[in-house]
Coordinates of C-alpha atoms in Angstrom, one line a residue:
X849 CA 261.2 105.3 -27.5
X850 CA 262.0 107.8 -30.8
X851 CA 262.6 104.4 -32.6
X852 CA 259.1 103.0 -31.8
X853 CA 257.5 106.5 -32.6
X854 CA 259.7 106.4 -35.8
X855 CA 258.6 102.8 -36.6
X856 CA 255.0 102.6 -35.8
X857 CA 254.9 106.0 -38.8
X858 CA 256.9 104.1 -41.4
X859 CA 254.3 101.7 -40.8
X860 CA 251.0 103.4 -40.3
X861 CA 252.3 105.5 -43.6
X862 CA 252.6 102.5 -45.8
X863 CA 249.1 101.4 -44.9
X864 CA 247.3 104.3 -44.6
X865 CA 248.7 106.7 -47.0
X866 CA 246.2 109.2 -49.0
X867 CA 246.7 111.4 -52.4
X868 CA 245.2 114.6 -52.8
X869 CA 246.0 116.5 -56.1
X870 CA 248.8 114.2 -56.9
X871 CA 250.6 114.4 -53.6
X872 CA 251.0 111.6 -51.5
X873 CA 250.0 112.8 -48.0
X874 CA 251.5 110.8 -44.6
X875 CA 249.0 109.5 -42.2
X876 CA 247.5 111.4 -39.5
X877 CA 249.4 110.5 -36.4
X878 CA 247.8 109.6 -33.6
X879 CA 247.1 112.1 -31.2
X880 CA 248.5 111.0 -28.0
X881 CA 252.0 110.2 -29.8
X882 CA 252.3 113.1 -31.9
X883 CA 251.7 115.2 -28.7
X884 CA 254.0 113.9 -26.7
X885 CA 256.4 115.9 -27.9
X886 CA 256.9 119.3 -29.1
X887 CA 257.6 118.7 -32.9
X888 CA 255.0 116.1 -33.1
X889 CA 255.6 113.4 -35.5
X890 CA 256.9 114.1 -39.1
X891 CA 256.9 110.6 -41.1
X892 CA 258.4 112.1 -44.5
X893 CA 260.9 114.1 -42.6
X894 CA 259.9 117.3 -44.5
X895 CA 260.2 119.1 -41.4
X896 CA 256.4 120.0 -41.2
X897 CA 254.1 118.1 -38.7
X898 CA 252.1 115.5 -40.8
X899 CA 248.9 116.7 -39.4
X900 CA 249.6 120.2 -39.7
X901 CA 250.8 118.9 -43.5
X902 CA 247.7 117.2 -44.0
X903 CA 245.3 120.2 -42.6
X904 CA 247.2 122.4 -45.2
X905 CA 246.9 119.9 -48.2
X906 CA 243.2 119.5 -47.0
X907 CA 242.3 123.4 -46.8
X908 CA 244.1 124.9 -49.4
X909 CA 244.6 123.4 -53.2
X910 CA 246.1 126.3 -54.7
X911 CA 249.6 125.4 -55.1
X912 CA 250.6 128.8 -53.8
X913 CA 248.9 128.9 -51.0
X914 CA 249.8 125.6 -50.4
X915 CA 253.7 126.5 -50.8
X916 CA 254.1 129.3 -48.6
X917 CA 251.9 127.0 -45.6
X918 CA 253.9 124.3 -45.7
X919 CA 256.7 127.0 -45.7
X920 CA 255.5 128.5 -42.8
X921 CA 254.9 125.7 -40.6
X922 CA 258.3 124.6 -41.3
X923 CA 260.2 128.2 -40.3
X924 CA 257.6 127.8 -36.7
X925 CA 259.1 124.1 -36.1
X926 CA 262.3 126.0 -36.5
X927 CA 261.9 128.7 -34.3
X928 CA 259.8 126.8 -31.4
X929 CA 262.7 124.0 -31.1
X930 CA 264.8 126.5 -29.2
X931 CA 262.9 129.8 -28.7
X932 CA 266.2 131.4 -26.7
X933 CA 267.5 131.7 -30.2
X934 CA 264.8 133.4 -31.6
X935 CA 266.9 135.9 -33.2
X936 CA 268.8 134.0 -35.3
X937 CA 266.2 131.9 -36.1
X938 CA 263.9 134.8 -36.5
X939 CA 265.3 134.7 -40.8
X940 CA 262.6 131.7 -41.8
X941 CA 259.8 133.6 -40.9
X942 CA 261.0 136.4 -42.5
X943 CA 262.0 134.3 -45.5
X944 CA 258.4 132.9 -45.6
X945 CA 256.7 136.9 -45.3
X946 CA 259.3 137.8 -47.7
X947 CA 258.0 134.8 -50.2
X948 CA 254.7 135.7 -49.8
X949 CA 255.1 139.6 -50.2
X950 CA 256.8 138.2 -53.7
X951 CA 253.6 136.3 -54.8
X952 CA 251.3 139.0 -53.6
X953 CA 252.6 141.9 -54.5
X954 CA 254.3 141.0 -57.8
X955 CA 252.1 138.3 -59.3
X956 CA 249.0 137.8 -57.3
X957 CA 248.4 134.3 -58.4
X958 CA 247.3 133.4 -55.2
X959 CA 243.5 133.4 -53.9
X960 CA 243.1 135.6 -51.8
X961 CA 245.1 138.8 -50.8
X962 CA 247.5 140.5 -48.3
X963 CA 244.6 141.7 -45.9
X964 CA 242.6 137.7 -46.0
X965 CA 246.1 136.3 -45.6
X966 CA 246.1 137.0 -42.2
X967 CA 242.6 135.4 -41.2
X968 CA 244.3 132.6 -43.1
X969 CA 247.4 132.9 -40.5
X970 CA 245.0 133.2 -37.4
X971 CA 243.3 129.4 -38.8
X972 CA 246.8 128.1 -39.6
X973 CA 248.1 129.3 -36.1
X974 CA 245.5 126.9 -34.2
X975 CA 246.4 124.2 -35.9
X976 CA 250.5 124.9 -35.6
X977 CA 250.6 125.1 -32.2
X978 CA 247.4 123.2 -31.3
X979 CA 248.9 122.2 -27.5
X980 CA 250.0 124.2 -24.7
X981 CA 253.7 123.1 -25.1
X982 CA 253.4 124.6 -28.5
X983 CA 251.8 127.4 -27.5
X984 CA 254.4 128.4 -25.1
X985 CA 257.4 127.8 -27.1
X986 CA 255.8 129.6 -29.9
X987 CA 255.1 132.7 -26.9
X988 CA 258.5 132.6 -26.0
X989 CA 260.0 132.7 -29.1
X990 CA 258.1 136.1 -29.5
X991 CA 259.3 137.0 -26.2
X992 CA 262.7 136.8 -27.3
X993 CA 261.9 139.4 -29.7
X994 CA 260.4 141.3 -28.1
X995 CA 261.7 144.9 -27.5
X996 CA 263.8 144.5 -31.0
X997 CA 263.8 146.7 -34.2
X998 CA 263.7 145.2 -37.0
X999 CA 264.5 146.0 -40.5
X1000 CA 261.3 146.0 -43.2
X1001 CA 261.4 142.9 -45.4
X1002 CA 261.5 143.1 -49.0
X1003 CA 259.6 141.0 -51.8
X1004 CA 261.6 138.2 -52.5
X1005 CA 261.1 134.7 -54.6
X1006 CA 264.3 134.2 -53.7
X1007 CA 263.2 133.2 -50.1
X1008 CA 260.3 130.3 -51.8
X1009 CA 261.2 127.2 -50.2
X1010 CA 259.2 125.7 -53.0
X1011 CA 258.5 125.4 -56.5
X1012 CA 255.7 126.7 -58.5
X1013 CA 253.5 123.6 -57.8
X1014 CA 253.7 124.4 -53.8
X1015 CA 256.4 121.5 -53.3
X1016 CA 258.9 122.3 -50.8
X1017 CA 262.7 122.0 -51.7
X1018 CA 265.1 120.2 -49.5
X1019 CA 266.8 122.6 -47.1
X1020 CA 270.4 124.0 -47.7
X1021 CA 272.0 122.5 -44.5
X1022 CA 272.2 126.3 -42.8
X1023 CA 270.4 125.4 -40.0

């Protein structure tokens, strides 16, 4: 059945591929199959949902703001796939606050600031975890945590999953 799934998005992307700002954007899935599972379907294996990738590249064309998105929606794919880990996991959310901390607090490139950021989050949020199987990973991934002191996180570029122009790198294999 993955192969199908896997198929049917080689396909759809080589026929219905769209560009926005230069980047070449996979095709929204269709609904029913990228629900059926928790991590939805991911035709460029970036490690981001396509249609939470394409809702970013739609919504945002800073390349910033762009950046730290796609960052984020990575870290939640992470940290929903197995939510009774949530603590070791818990570093690629940090890593993405961390990032965006940098680029707010140090250079402020970005559109909008530290207190709209999290209106942004709230949109961004309904989108990432847009089912109830999402949801519920996503709530008991926090559960996990819950309860749990946790050290204050520094500004960091270091922590940028992506360049300047919002593209994310490949991951370093510590997953």
């Amino acid at each position: 059945m993955k192969y199908i799934l896997v198929l049917l998005s080689i396909l759809s992307t080589c026929l219905f591929s769209e560009t926005i700002n230069g980047y070449e954007l996979p095709p929204e899935p269709d609904p029913k199959i990228n629900n059926a599972t928790l991590l939805g379907i991911d035709a460029n294996n970036n490690g981001v949902r396509d249609d939470v990738e394409r809702w970013i590249y739609k919504t945002y064309n800073h390349p910033i703001e762009i950046g730290i998105f796609m960052q984020s929606a990575r870290a939640y794919n992470l940290v929903i796939v197995d939510p009774s880990k949530a603590k070791e996991m818990k570093k690629y959310i940090d890593n993405t606050s961390s990032c965006l901390f940098y680029w707010i607090y140090e250079h402020q490139p970005i559109p909008f600031d530290k207190y709209e950021y999290y209106d942004h989050v709230i949109e961004f949020r309904k989108v990432q975890f847009n089912n109830m199987k999402r949801h519920m990973a996503y709530t008991r991934y926090q559960g996990e945590l819950s309860g749990g002191v946790y050290p204050v996180l520094s500004d960091s570029k270091e922590k940028c999953e992506f360049d300047e122009n919002g593209m994310l790198k490949a991951l370093k294999g510590d997953i």
